[in-house]
PDB file of C-alpha atoms and ligand atoms in Angstrom:
ATOM      1  CA  MET T   1     151.336 185.416  94.628  1.00  0.00           C
ATOM      2  CA  LYS T   2     153.721 183.653  96.970  1.00  0.00           C
ATOM      3  CA  LYS T   3     150.833 182.488  99.109  1.00  0.00           C
ATOM      4  CA  THR T   4     149.021 181.017  96.103  1.00  0.00           C
ATOM      5  CA  LEU T   5     152.151 179.134  95.015  1.00  0.00           C
ATOM      6  CA  ALA T   6     152.655 177.774  98.502  1.00  0.00           C
ATOM      7  CA  LEU T   7     149.056 176.641  98.623  1.00  0.00           C
ATOM      8  CA  ILE T   8     149.348 174.960  95.230  1.00  0.00           C
ATOM      9  CA  SER T   9     152.470 173.052  96.225  1.00  0.00           C
ATOM     10  CA  LEU T  10     150.838 171.980  99.482  1.00  0.00           C
ATOM     11  CA  LEU T  11     147.883 170.651  97.560  1.00  0.00           C
ATOM     12  CA  ALA T  12     149.999 169.047  94.860  1.00  0.00           C
ATOM     13  CA  LEU T  13     152.553 167.383  97.120  1.00  0.00           C
ATOM     14  CA  PRO T  14     150.420 164.639  98.645  1.00  0.00           C
ATOM     15  CA  GLY T  15     149.170 163.695  95.160  1.00  0.00           C
ATOM     16  CA  LEU T  16     152.666 163.534  93.810  1.00  0.00           C
ATOM     17  CA  ALA T  17     153.958 161.504  96.738  1.00  0.00           C
ATOM     18  CA  GLY T  18     150.991 159.162  96.293  1.00  0.00           C
ATOM     19  CA  ALA T  19     151.795 158.535  92.618  1.00  0.00           C
ATOM     20  CA  THR T  20     155.482 157.864  93.358  1.00  0.00           C
ATOM     21  CA  GLU T  21     154.534 155.486  96.123  1.00  0.00           C
ATOM     22  CA  GLN T  22     152.062 153.732  93.850  1.00  0.00           C
ATOM     23  CA  ILE T  23     154.711 153.317  91.124  1.00  0.00           C
ATOM     24  CA  GLU T  24     157.165 151.877  93.673  1.00  0.00           C
ATOM     25  CA  THR T  25     154.593 149.360  94.913  1.00  0.00           C
ATOM     26  CA  TYR T  26     153.763 148.243  91.373  1.00  0.00           C
ATOM     27  CA  ARG T  27     157.467 148.163  90.480  1.00  0.00           C
ATOM     28  CA  GLN T  28     158.160 145.747  93.348  1.00  0.00           C
ATOM     29  CA  GLU T  29     155.201 143.594  92.331  1.00  0.00           C
ATOM     30  CA  SER T  30     156.397 143.582  88.707  1.00  0.00           C
ATOM     31  CA  ARG T  31     159.899 142.562  89.708  1.00  0.00           C
ATOM     32  CA  ALA T  32     158.399 139.664  91.670  1.00  0.00           C
ATOM     33  CA  ILE T  33     156.686 138.441  88.465  1.00  0.00           C
ATOM     34  CA  VAL T  34     159.286 139.294  85.794  1.00  0.00           C
ATOM     35  CA  GLY T  35     162.380 138.148  87.777  1.00  0.00           C
ATOM     36  CA  PRO T  36     161.290 134.510  88.230  1.00  0.00           C
ATOM     37  CA  PHE T  37     159.880 134.463  84.650  1.00  0.00           C
ATOM     38  CA  MET T  38     163.283 135.423  83.219  1.00  0.00           C
ATOM     39  CA  GLN T  39     165.168 133.094  85.564  1.00  0.00           C
ATOM     40  CA  GLN T  40     162.983 130.189  84.540  1.00  0.00           C
ATOM     41  CA  LEU T  41     163.545 130.871  80.825  1.00  0.00           C
ATOM     42  CA  MET T  42     167.317 131.123  81.292  1.00  0.00           C
ATOM     43  CA  ALA T  43     167.291 127.855  83.274  1.00  0.00           C
ATOM     44  CA  GLU T  44     165.121 126.084  80.675  1.00  0.00           C
ATOM     45  CA  ASN T  45     167.442 127.299  77.925  1.00  0.00           C
ATOM     46  CA  LYS T  46     170.519 125.942  79.721  1.00  0.00           C
ATOM     47  CA  LYS T  47     168.781 122.649  80.449  1.00  0.00           C
ATOM     48  CA  ALA T  48     167.619 122.196  76.836  1.00  0.00           C
ATOM     49  CA  ILE T  49     171.107 122.921  75.483  1.00  0.00           C
ATOM     50  CA  THR T  50     172.757 120.482  77.932  1.00  0.00           C
ATOM     51  CA  GLU T  51     170.222 117.744  77.305  1.00  0.00           C
ATOM     52  CA  GLY T  52     169.475 118.025  73.605  1.00  0.00           C
ATOM     53  CA  GLY T  53     171.961 120.467  72.068  1.00  0.00           C
ATOM     54  CA  PRO T  54     171.287 123.997  70.854  1.00  0.00           C
ATOM     55  CA  GLU T  55     168.515 123.028  68.453  1.00  0.00           C
ATOM     56  CA  SER T  56     166.314 121.554  71.154  1.00  0.00           C
ATOM     57  CA  ALA T  57     166.338 124.973  72.861  1.00  0.00           C
ATOM     58  CA  VAL T  58     163.991 126.257  70.149  1.00  0.00           C
ATOM     59  CA  LYS T  59     161.036 125.162  72.264  1.00  0.00           C
ATOM     60  CA  VAL T  60     162.092 127.500  75.086  1.00  0.00           C
ATOM     61  CA  CYS T  61     161.677 130.623  72.937  1.00  0.00           C
ATOM     62  CA  LYS T  62     158.909 129.258  70.770  1.00  0.00           C
ATOM     63  CA  GLU T  63     156.665 127.385  73.218  1.00  0.00           C
ATOM     64  CA  ILE T  64     157.681 127.769  76.861  1.00  0.00           C
ATOM     65  CA  ALA T  65     158.160 131.566  76.867  1.00  0.00           C
ATOM     66  CA  PRO T  66     154.823 132.493  75.211  1.00  0.00           C
ATOM     67  CA  LYS T  67     152.927 129.882  77.274  1.00  0.00           C
ATOM     68  CA  LEU T  68     154.441 130.995  80.570  1.00  0.00           C
ATOM     69  CA  ALA T  69     153.832 134.661  79.714  1.00  0.00           C
ATOM     70  CA  GLY T  70     150.214 133.833  78.812  1.00  0.00           C
ATOM     71  CA  ASP T  71     149.650 131.832  82.023  1.00  0.00           C
ATOM     72  CA  LEU T  72     151.117 134.589  84.197  1.00  0.00           C
ATOM     73  CA  SER T  73     149.067 137.243  82.370  1.00  0.00           C
ATOM     74  CA  ARG T  74     145.829 135.395  83.072  1.00  0.00           C
ATOM     75  CA  GLN T  75     146.714 134.598  86.693  1.00  0.00           C
ATOM     76  CA  GLN T  76     147.820 138.141  87.502  1.00  0.00           C
ATOM     77  CA  GLY T  77     145.235 140.072  85.465  1.00  0.00           C
ATOM     78  CA  LEU T  78     147.787 141.881  83.326  1.00  0.00           C
ATOM     79  CA  LYS T  79     149.669 141.528  80.047  1.00  0.00           C
ATOM     80  CA  LEU T  80     153.160 140.053  80.060  1.00  0.00           C
ATOM     81  CA  THR T  81     155.088 139.794  76.764  1.00  0.00           C
ATOM     82  CA  ARG T  82     158.581 139.767  75.296  1.00  0.00           C
ATOM     83  CA  VAL T  83     159.236 142.467  72.727  1.00  0.00           C
ATOM     84  CA  SER T  84     162.187 143.572  70.623  1.00  0.00           C
ATOM     85  CA  LEU T  85     163.270 146.230  68.112  1.00  0.00           C
ATOM     86  CA  LYS T  86     164.518 143.372  65.878  1.00  0.00           C
ATOM     87  CA  VAL T  87     161.944 140.614  66.027  1.00  0.00           C
ATOM     88  CA  ARG T  88     161.993 137.022  64.965  1.00  0.00           C
ATOM     89  CA  ASN T  89     158.245 136.550  65.385  1.00  0.00           C
ATOM     90  CA  PRO T  90     156.514 139.830  64.487  1.00  0.00           C
ATOM     91  CA  MET T  91     153.131 138.502  65.652  1.00  0.00           C
ATOM     92  CA  LEU T  92     154.239 138.185  69.272  1.00  0.00           C
ATOM     93  CA  GLY T  93     157.305 140.368  69.575  1.00  0.00           C
ATOM     94  CA  THR T  94     156.422 143.687  67.911  1.00  0.00           C
ATOM     95  CA  PRO T  95     156.569 146.548  70.431  1.00  0.00           C
ATOM     96  CA  ASP T  96     153.836 149.204  70.715  1.00  0.00           C
ATOM     97  CA  ALA T  97     154.749 152.926  70.725  1.00  0.00           C
ATOM     98  CA  TRP T  98     155.598 153.075  74.458  1.00  0.00           C
ATOM     99  CA  GLU T  99     157.630 149.858  74.261  1.00  0.00           C
ATOM    100  CA  GLN T 100     159.509 151.116  71.210  1.00  0.00           C
ATOM    101  CA  LYS T 101     160.401 154.353  72.973  1.00  0.00           C
ATOM    102  CA  THR T 102     161.543 152.460  76.069  1.00  0.00           C
ATOM    103  CA  LEU T 103     163.615 149.945  74.069  1.00  0.00           C
ATOM    104  CA  LYS T 104     165.335 152.867  72.334  1.00  0.00           C
ATOM    105  CA  SER T 105     166.040 154.498  75.699  1.00  0.00           C
ATOM    106  CA  PHE T 106     167.613 151.188  76.864  1.00  0.00           C
ATOM    107  CA  GLU T 107     169.901 151.240  73.809  1.00  0.00           C
ATOM    108  CA  GLN T 108     170.910 154.815  74.631  1.00  0.00           C
ATOM    109  CA  ARG T 109     171.604 153.961  78.271  1.00  0.00           C
ATOM    110  CA  MET T 110     173.730 151.020  77.118  1.00  0.00           C
ATOM    111  CA  ALA T 111     175.689 153.275  74.719  1.00  0.00           C
ATOM    112  CA  LYS T 112     176.490 155.423  77.759  1.00  0.00           C
ATOM    113  CA  GLY T 113     177.959 152.421  79.574  1.00  0.00           C
ATOM    114  CA  GLU T 114     175.080 151.067  81.653  1.00  0.00           C
ATOM    115  CA  LYS T 115     174.750 147.259  81.905  1.00  0.00           C
ATOM    116  CA  ALA T 116     171.692 145.685  80.273  1.00  0.00           C
ATOM    117  CA  ASP T 117     171.111 143.248  83.193  1.00  0.00           C
ATOM    118  CA  THR T 118     169.813 145.886  85.571  1.00  0.00           C
ATOM    119  CA  MET T 119     167.924 148.165  83.170  1.00  0.00           C
ATOM    120  CA  GLU T 120     164.245 148.753  83.848  1.00  0.00           C
ATOM    121  CA  VAL T 121     161.582 151.439  83.521  1.00  0.00           C
ATOM    122  CA  ALA T 122     158.361 151.812  85.542  1.00  0.00           C
ATOM    123  CA  GLU T 123     155.713 154.411  84.685  1.00  0.00           C
ATOM    124  CA  ILE T 124     152.020 155.214  84.912  1.00  0.00           C
ATOM    125  CA  VAL T 125     150.797 155.995  81.405  1.00  0.00           C
ATOM    126  CA  SER T 126     147.480 157.434  80.189  1.00  0.00           C
ATOM    127  CA  GLU T 127     146.371 155.880  76.931  1.00  0.00           C
ATOM    128  CA  PRO T 128     143.174 156.209  74.904  1.00  0.00           C
ATOM    129  CA  GLY T 129     142.072 152.895  76.458  1.00  0.00           C
ATOM    130  CA  GLY T 130     142.640 154.076  80.036  1.00  0.00           C
ATOM    131  CA  LYS T 131     145.365 154.359  82.634  1.00  0.00           C
ATOM    132  CA  TYR T 132     148.016 151.684  82.893  1.00  0.00           C
ATOM    133  CA  PHE T 133     151.034 150.867  84.979  1.00  0.00           C
ATOM    134  CA  ARG T 134     153.785 149.914  82.527  1.00  0.00           C
ATOM    135  CA  TYR T 135     157.044 148.172  83.336  1.00  0.00           C
ATOM    136  CA  MET T 136     159.869 146.950  81.150  1.00  0.00           C
ATOM    137  CA  LYS T 137     163.045 145.059  81.970  1.00  0.00           C
ATOM    138  CA  ALA T 138     165.837 144.601  79.416  1.00  0.00           C
ATOM    139  CA  ILE T 139     166.828 141.086  78.340  1.00  0.00           C
ATOM    140  CA  ALA T 140     170.595 140.807  77.998  1.00  0.00           C
ATOM    141  CA  LEU T 141     171.808 138.238  75.478  1.00  0.00           C
ATOM    142  CA  GLN T 142     173.528 135.305  77.233  1.00  0.00           C
ATOM    143  CA  PRO T 143     176.274 133.124  75.693  1.00  0.00           C
ATOM    144  CA  GLY T 144     173.652 130.328  75.410  1.00  0.00           C
ATOM    145  CA  CYS T 145     171.530 132.442  73.040  1.00  0.00           C
ATOM    146  CA  VAL T 146     174.066 132.959  70.245  1.00  0.00           C
ATOM    147  CA  SER T 147     173.366 129.582  68.646  1.00  0.00           C
ATOM    148  CA  CYS T 148     170.084 131.113  67.423  1.00  0.00           C
ATOM    149  CA  HIS T 149     170.486 134.888  67.833  1.00  0.00           C
ATOM    150  CA  GLY T 150     174.228 135.363  67.173  1.00  0.00           C
ATOM    151  CA  GLY T 151     176.212 136.056  64.023  1.00  0.00           C
ATOM    152  CA  PRO T 152     176.539 133.581  61.108  1.00  0.00           C
ATOM    153  CA  GLU T 153     179.626 131.967  62.710  1.00  0.00           C
ATOM    154  CA  SER T 154     177.592 130.984  65.815  1.00  0.00           C
ATOM    155  CA  ILE T 155     174.561 129.479  64.062  1.00  0.00           C
ATOM    156  CA  SER T 156     174.774 125.934  62.689  1.00  0.00           C
ATOM    157  CA  ASP T 157     173.604 125.131  59.170  1.00  0.00           C
ATOM    158  CA  ALA T 158     170.765 123.004  60.532  1.00  0.00           C
ATOM    159  CA  THR T 159     169.514 125.819  62.806  1.00  0.00           C
ATOM    160  CA  ARG T 160     169.872 128.387  60.067  1.00  0.00           C
ATOM    161  CA  ALA T 161     167.810 126.221  57.698  1.00  0.00           C
ATOM    162  CA  ARG T 162     165.100 125.710  60.301  1.00  0.00           C
ATOM    163  CA  LEU T 163     164.953 129.400  61.180  1.00  0.00           C
ATOM    164  CA  ALA T 164     164.814 130.391  57.501  1.00  0.00           C
ATOM    165  CA  GLU T 165     161.876 128.054  56.977  1.00  0.00           C
ATOM    166  CA  ASP T 166     159.889 129.090  60.075  1.00  0.00           C
ATOM    167  CA  TYR T 167     160.794 132.804  60.097  1.00  0.00           C
ATOM    168  CA  PRO T 168     161.506 134.123  56.599  1.00  0.00           C
ATOM    169  CA  HIS T 169     161.428 137.704  57.974  1.00  0.00           C
ATOM    170  CA  ASP T 170     163.763 136.985  60.909  1.00  0.00           C
ATOM    171  CA  GLN T 171     165.630 140.077  62.134  1.00  0.00           C
ATOM    172  CA  ALA T 172     166.785 138.601  65.451  1.00  0.00           C
ATOM    173  CA  THR T 173     170.352 137.555  64.598  1.00  0.00           C
ATOM    174  CA  GLY T 174     173.762 139.199  64.800  1.00  0.00           C
ATOM    175  CA  TYR T 175     173.758 139.727  68.579  1.00  0.00           C
ATOM    176  CA  VAL T 176     176.730 139.278  70.899  1.00  0.00           C
ATOM    177  CA  PRO T 177     176.459 138.419  74.638  1.00  0.00           C
ATOM    178  CA  GLY T 178     175.664 141.438  76.794  1.00  0.00           C
ATOM    179  CA  GLN T 179     173.666 143.221  74.074  1.00  0.00           C
ATOM    180  CA  ILE T 180     169.972 143.937  74.547  1.00  0.00           C
ATOM    181  CA  ARG T 181     167.961 141.227  72.791  1.00  0.00           C
ATOM    182  CA  GLY T 182     164.687 142.853  73.813  1.00  0.00           C
ATOM    183  CA  ALA T 183     162.689 143.303  76.984  1.00  0.00           C
ATOM    184  CA  VAL T 184     160.018 141.745  79.109  1.00  0.00           C
ATOM    185  CA  SER T 185     157.039 144.093  79.109  1.00  0.00           C
ATOM    186  CA  LEU T 186     154.309 144.195  81.735  1.00  0.00           C
ATOM    187  CA  LYS T 187     151.118 146.236  81.302  1.00  0.00           C
ATOM    188  CA  ARG T 188     148.628 146.464  84.089  1.00  0.00           C
ATOM    189  CA  PRO T 189     145.255 148.218  83.892  1.00  0.00           C
ATOM    190  CA  LEU T 190     144.617 150.651  86.766  1.00  0.00           C
TER     191      LEU T 190
HETATM  192  C1  HEC R 201     167.472 127.129  69.692  1.00  0.00           C
HETATM  193  C2  HEC R 201     167.202 128.442  69.208  1.00  0.00           C
HETATM  194  C3  HEC R 201     167.058 129.574  70.196  1.00  0.00           C
HETATM  195  C4  HEC R 201     167.838 129.870  71.278  1.00  0.00           C
HETATM  196  C5  HEC R 201     169.042 129.099  71.820  1.00  0.00           C
HETATM  197  C6  HEC R 201     167.312 131.091  71.821  1.00  0.00           C
HETATM  198  N1  HEC R 201     166.248 131.537  71.076  1.00  0.00           N
HETATM  199 FE1  HEC R 201     165.188 133.271  71.349  1.00  0.00          FE
HETATM  200  N2  HEC R 201     163.976 132.795  69.829  1.00  0.00           N
HETATM  201  C7  HEC R 201     164.049 131.634  69.079  1.00  0.00           C
HETATM  202  C8  HEC R 201     162.870 131.523  68.242  1.00  0.00           C
HETATM  203  C9  HEC R 201     162.557 130.374  67.288  1.00  0.00           C
HETATM  204  C10 HEC R 201     162.069 132.659  68.525  1.00  0.00           C
HETATM  205  C11 HEC R 201     160.704 133.018  67.932  1.00  0.00           C
HETATM  206  C12 HEC R 201     159.637 132.423  68.861  1.00  0.00           C
HETATM  207  C13 HEC R 201     158.249 132.623  68.384  1.00  0.00           C
HETATM  208  O1  HEC R 201     157.877 132.026  67.356  1.00  0.00           O
HETATM  209  O2  HEC R 201     157.502 133.380  69.037  1.00  0.00           O
HETATM  210  C14 HEC R 201     162.792 133.427  69.521  1.00  0.00           C
HETATM  211  C15 HEC R 201     162.313 134.600  70.061  1.00  0.00           C
HETATM  212  C16 HEC R 201     162.919 135.294  71.093  1.00  0.00           C
HETATM  213  C17 HEC R 201     162.390 136.503  71.683  1.00  0.00           C
HETATM  214  C18 HEC R 201     161.057 137.190  71.363  1.00  0.00           C
HETATM  215  C19 HEC R 201     161.167 138.334  70.411  1.00  0.00           C
HETATM  216  C20 HEC R 201     161.366 137.890  68.978  1.00  0.00           C
HETATM  217  O3  HEC R 201     162.447 138.161  68.437  1.00  0.00           O
HETATM  218  O4  HEC R 201     160.451 137.270  68.399  1.00  0.00           O
HETATM  219  C21 HEC R 201     163.282 136.867  72.652  1.00  0.00           C
HETATM  220  C22 HEC R 201     163.174 138.080  73.548  1.00  0.00           C
HETATM  221  C23 HEC R 201     164.334 135.876  72.671  1.00  0.00           C
HETATM  222  N3  HEC R 201     164.096 134.932  71.698  1.00  0.00           N
HETATM  223  C24 HEC R 201     165.407 135.896  73.538  1.00  0.00           C
HETATM  224  C25 HEC R 201     166.304 134.855  73.690  1.00  0.00           C
HETATM  225  C26 HEC R 201     167.311 134.786  74.728  1.00  0.00           C
HETATM  226  C27 HEC R 201     167.562 135.874  75.759  1.00  0.00           C
HETATM  227  C28 HEC R 201     167.965 133.600  74.583  1.00  0.00           C
HETATM  228  C29 HEC R 201     169.052 133.010  75.458  1.00  0.00           C
HETATM  229  C30 HEC R 201     168.743 132.882  76.873  1.00  0.00           C
HETATM  230  C31 HEC R 201     167.392 132.922  73.435  1.00  0.00           C
HETATM  231  N4  HEC R 201     166.382 133.716  72.918  1.00  0.00           N
HETATM  232  C32 HEC R 201     167.812 131.703  72.948  1.00  0.00           C
HETATM  233  C33 HEC R 201     165.073 130.712  69.097  1.00  0.00           C
HETATM  234  C34 HEC R 201     166.059 130.637  70.076  1.00  0.00           C
END
């Protein structure tokens, strides 16, 4: 019995080590894509607010983010998106089952005192469509985001009117800086 167990663990170990190694390699590669993507969006948001006021920052979330995510997805042969449990644009931002589960786990980690800035998850997942490497990094709300995602006191009448017209089903308000607005999600076929 003991011998069989020992043999099984010997056989299983290299496989296990291989999977962990593979996840770590993909995790590093994902960080190298998602990190600059998020930095660029934060920088564009700051720039738009300084140059044209909070309302001109709409294009960062509405045009620049989806375009950049689409370009990177095509270039890298994977799917990069921004998802949230409380979406503004349900067409682009609705999470799938794995993303929902991960977003909820981020909320739980935050409730236990962990900072949103450093939260991430990397996993290899088997789905009906095949095997995928999946990676998610939390997006912490910055002070520059409250003019469109904060409480009623932070959103101007003009912005509120524009949001109500474009997104009648908007759920993405009421956030304070530091909270998890959503996550960047990367899905790579293996
Ligand atoms: C000037 C208004 C404005 C500001 C400022 C703004 N956003 Fe948005 N945000 C939007 C709009 C509009 C959308 C919906 C875009 C679309 O149509 O896909 C959106 C969508 C998003 C989404 C995609 C998920 C969803 O809810 O549809 C995320 C994530 C997001 N914003 C995060 C941020 C973060 C983080 C900041 C600050 C760095 C920020 N936003 C600042 C207007 C804004």
